[in-house]
XYZ file of C-alpha atoms in Angstrom:
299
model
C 18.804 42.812 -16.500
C 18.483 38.736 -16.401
C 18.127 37.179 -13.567
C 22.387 36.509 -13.078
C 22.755 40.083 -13.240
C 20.061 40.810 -10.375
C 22.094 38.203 -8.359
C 25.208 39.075 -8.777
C 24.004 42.699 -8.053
C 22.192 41.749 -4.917
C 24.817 39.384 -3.648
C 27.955 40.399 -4.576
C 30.662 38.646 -3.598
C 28.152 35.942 -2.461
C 27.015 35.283 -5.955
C 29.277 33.009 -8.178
C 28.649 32.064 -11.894
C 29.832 28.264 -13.129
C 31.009 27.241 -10.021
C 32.289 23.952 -9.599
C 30.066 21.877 -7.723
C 33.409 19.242 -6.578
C 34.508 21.879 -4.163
C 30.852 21.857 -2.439
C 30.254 17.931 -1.849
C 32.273 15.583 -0.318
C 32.587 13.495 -3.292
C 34.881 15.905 -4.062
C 33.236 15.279 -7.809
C 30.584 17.252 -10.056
C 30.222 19.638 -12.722
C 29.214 23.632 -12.322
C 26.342 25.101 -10.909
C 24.815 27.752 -13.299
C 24.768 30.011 -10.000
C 26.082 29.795 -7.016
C 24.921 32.185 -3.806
C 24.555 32.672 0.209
C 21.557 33.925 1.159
C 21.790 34.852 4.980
C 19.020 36.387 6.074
C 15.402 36.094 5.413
C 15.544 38.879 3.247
C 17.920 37.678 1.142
C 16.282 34.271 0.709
C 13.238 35.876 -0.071
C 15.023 37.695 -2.518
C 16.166 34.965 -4.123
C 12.993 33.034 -3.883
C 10.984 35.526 -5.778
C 13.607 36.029 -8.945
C 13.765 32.101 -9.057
C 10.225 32.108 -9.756
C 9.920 35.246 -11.746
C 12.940 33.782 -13.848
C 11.055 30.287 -14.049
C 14.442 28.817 -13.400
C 15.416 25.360 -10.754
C 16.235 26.538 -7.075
C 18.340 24.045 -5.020
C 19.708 24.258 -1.095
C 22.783 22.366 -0.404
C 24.340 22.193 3.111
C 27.396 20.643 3.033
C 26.932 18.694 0.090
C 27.661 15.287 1.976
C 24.768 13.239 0.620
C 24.737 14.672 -2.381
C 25.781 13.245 -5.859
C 26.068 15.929 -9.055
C 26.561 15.283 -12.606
C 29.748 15.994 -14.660
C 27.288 18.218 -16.994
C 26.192 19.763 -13.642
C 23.340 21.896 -13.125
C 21.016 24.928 -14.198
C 19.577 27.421 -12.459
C 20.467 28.552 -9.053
C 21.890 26.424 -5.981
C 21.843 28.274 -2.841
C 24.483 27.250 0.347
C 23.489 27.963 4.036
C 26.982 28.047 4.830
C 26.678 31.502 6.193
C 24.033 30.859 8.442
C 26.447 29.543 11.091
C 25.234 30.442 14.352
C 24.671 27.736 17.260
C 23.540 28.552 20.720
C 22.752 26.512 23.624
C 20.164 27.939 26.794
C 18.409 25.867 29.199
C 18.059 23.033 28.290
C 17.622 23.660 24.535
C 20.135 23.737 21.776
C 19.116 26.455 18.996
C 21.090 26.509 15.326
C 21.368 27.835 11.949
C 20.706 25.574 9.196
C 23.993 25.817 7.564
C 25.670 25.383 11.033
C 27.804 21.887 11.578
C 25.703 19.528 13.285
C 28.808 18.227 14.749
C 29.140 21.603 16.193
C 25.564 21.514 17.631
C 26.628 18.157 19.222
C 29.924 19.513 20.608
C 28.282 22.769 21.890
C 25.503 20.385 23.592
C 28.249 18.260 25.246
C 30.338 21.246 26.313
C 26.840 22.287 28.094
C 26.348 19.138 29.850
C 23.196 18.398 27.462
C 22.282 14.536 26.598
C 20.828 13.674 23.564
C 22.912 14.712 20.861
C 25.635 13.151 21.493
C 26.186 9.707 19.178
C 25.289 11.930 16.297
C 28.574 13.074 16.856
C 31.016 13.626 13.667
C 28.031 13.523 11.259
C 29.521 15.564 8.193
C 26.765 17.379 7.409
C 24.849 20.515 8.309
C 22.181 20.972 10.694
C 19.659 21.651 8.219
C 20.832 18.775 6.262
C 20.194 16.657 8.805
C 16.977 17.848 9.718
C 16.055 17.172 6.127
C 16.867 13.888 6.153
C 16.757 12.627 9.495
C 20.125 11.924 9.884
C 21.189 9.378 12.091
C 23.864 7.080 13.761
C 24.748 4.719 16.803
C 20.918 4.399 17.652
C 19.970 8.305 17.731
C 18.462 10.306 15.425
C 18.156 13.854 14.534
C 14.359 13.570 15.434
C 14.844 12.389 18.667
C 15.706 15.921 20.334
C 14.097 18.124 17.539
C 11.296 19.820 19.049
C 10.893 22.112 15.911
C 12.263 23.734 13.071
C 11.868 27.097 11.292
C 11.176 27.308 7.185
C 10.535 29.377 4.294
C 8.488 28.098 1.208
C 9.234 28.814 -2.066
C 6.554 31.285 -1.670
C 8.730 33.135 0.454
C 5.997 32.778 3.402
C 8.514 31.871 7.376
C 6.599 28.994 9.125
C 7.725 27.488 12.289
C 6.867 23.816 12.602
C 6.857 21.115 15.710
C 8.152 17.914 15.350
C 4.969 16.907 15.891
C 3.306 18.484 12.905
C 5.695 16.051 10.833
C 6.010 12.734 9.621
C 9.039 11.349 10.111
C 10.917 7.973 10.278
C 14.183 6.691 9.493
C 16.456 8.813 6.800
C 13.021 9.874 5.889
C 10.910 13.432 6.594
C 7.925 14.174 4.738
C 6.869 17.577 3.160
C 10.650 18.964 3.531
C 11.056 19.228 0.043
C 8.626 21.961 -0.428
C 10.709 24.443 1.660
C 13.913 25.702 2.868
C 14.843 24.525 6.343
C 16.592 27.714 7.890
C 17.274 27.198 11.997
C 16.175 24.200 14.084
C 15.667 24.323 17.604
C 16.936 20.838 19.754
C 15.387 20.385 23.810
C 17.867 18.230 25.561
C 18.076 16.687 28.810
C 20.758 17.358 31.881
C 23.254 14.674 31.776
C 26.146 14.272 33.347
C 28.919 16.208 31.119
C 31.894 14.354 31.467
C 30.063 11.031 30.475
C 28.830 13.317 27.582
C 32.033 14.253 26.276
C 33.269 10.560 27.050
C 30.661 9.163 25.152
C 31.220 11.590 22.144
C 34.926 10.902 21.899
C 33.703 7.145 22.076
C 31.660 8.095 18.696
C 34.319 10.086 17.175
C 36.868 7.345 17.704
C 34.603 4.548 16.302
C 33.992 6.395 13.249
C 37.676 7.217 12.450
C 38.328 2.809 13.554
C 35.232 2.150 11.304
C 34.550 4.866 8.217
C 37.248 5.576 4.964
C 37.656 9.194 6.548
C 41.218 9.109 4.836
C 39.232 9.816 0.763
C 36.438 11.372 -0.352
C 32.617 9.763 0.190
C 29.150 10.779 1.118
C 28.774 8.649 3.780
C 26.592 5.321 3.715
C 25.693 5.208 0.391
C 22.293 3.031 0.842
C 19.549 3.039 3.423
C 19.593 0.506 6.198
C 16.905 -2.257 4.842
C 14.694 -4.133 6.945
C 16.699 -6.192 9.873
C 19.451 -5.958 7.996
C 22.594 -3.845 6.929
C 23.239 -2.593 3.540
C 27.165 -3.162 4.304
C 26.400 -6.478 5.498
C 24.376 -7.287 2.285
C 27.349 -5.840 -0.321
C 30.161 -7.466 1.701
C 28.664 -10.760 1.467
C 28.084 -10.268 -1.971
C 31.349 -10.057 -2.071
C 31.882 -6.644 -3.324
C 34.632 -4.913 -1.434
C 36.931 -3.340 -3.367
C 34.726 -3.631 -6.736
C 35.565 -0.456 -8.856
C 34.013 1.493 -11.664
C 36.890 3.985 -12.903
C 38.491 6.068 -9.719
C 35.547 4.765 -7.418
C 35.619 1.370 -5.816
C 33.804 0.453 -2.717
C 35.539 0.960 -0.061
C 37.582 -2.087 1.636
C 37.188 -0.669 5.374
C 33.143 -0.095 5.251
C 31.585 -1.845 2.333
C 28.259 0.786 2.971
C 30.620 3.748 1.313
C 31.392 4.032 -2.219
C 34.900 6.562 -2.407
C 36.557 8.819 -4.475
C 40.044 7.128 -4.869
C 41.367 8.109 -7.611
C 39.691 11.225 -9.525
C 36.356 9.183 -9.876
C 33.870 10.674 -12.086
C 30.631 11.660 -11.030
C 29.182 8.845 -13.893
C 31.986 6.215 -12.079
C 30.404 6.511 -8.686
C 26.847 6.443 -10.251
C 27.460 3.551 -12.511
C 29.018 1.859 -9.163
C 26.071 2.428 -7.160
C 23.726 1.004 -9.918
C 26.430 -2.620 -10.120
C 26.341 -2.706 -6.260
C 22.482 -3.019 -6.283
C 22.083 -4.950 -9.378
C 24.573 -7.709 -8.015
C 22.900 -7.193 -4.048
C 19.326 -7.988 -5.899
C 21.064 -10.927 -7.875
C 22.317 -12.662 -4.598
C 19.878 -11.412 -1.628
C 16.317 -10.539 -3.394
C 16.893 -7.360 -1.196
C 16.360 -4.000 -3.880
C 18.611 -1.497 -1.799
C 17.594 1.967 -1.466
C 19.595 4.693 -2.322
C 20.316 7.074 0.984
C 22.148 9.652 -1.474
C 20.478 12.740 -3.486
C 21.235 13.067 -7.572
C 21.471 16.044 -8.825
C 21.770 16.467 -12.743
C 21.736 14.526 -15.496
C 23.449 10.990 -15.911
C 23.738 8.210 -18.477
């Protein structure tokens, strides 16, 4: 039996073959993944882990595929979703949730609590363990700021729990992640006052629906912030708003996001990305970072 046939006999349901990758980003764009599956429990991601090796073939972990760019040709091997690992708990004065859980949710769930420190990362798109990953950030918090650790499993298959302090970490930027697979993270909070909480949540929410081109498809800010400066600020006065590449343009409301406006392919939005920071460099000097993961093969 190859190793699709030991997944899809394992998994079930749970295991998909050539499965589009646009319906799993927030590009809404990219070819198929090779396979497709849920792991849930340790079991099953050690499971998983194993065959990948035995098989020799690529793993990937996607959350909720909103920093994440994949190639029309797509990709081999095996991605794995923590969408089913959902769960989100608050006790105390600690917030405790599954990677695949909304981090959104964590920061409602804190709120509803009457827990501080969670709060501007409010309407993040992405998951928990996504975040944690990356260090997500916004208004002046970051995900770092109330870790106080986070559980893993390496591609070994060996469950470590590690402390925030046991990692380097700094903005949009965690080191060693890559080596694992971030399952639960576990957030200590402080007692605040819960209806300035929830006040100062809805404050966040509202911003980003005033600020962000919620109404078509992106992944977010599409660069990292550069030193004392703003990558937005940078592209708009490079005059760049509204520049296009096929069915992506960036975006006329927030010049940091690159969107999907009009069936953009995945090699439109890369080929964008790649103008926006030849012309930034060209004006500025400043070489902006990309924030965004690639996945695949492009031209």
């Amino acid at each position: 039996m190859d190793y699709k046939q030991e997944l899809k006999a394992f998994f079930g349901d749970n295991c998909l073959f050539d499965e589009p990758m646009a319906q799993h980003t927030t590009y809404r764009a990219g070819g198929p993944a090779e396979v497709y599956v849920y792991p849930k429990t340790r079991e099953e991601w050690s499971f998983v882990l194993k065959l990948a090796r035995t098989a020799n073939v690529p793993l990937r972990v996607i959350g909720f595929g909103s920093n994440i760019l994949v190639s029309a040709s797509g990709v081999g091997g095996i991605v794995c979703s923590t969408k089913r690992m959902n769960h989100v708990s608050a006790e105390g004065e600690y917030v405790r949730a599954e990677a695949g859980a909304a981090l959104d949710k964590a920061c409602e769930i804190a709120c509803e609590a009457g827990l501080g420190g969670m709060e501007k990362l409010s309407g993040i798109p992405g998951s928990v363990g996504g975040a944690v990953y990356m260090n997500a950030g916004a208004f002046g918090q970051e995900t770092f700021d109330s870790l106080e650790y986070f559980d893993v499993i390496d591609f070994e298959g060996r469950p470590a729990t590690l402390l925030k302090e046991e990692v380097q970490h700094a903005y949009r930027k965690v080191e060693g992640v890559q080596d694992c697979i971030i399952l639960s993270a576990g957030f200590k909070l402080q007692k605040g006052d819960f209806t300035q909480l929830i006040e100062t949540r809805n404050t966040v929410l509202h911003k980003r629906i005033e600020k962000q081109p919620l109404d078509f498809p992106s992944a977010g800010s599409v660069f990292k912030r550069p030193a004392n400066d703003y990558a937005s600020r940078l592209i708009d006065d490079t005059g760049l708003r509204g520049l296009s590449v096929g069915g992506a343009k960036v975006s006329e409301k927030h010049a940091g996001f690159i969107v999907n406006f009009n069936h953009a392919t995945p090699q439109d939005i890369k080929s964008l990305m790649e103008q926006v920071r030849e012309k930034v460099k060209e004006k500025h000097g400043v070489e902006l970072e990309l924030e965004q993961i690639l996945w695949g093969k492009f031209d």
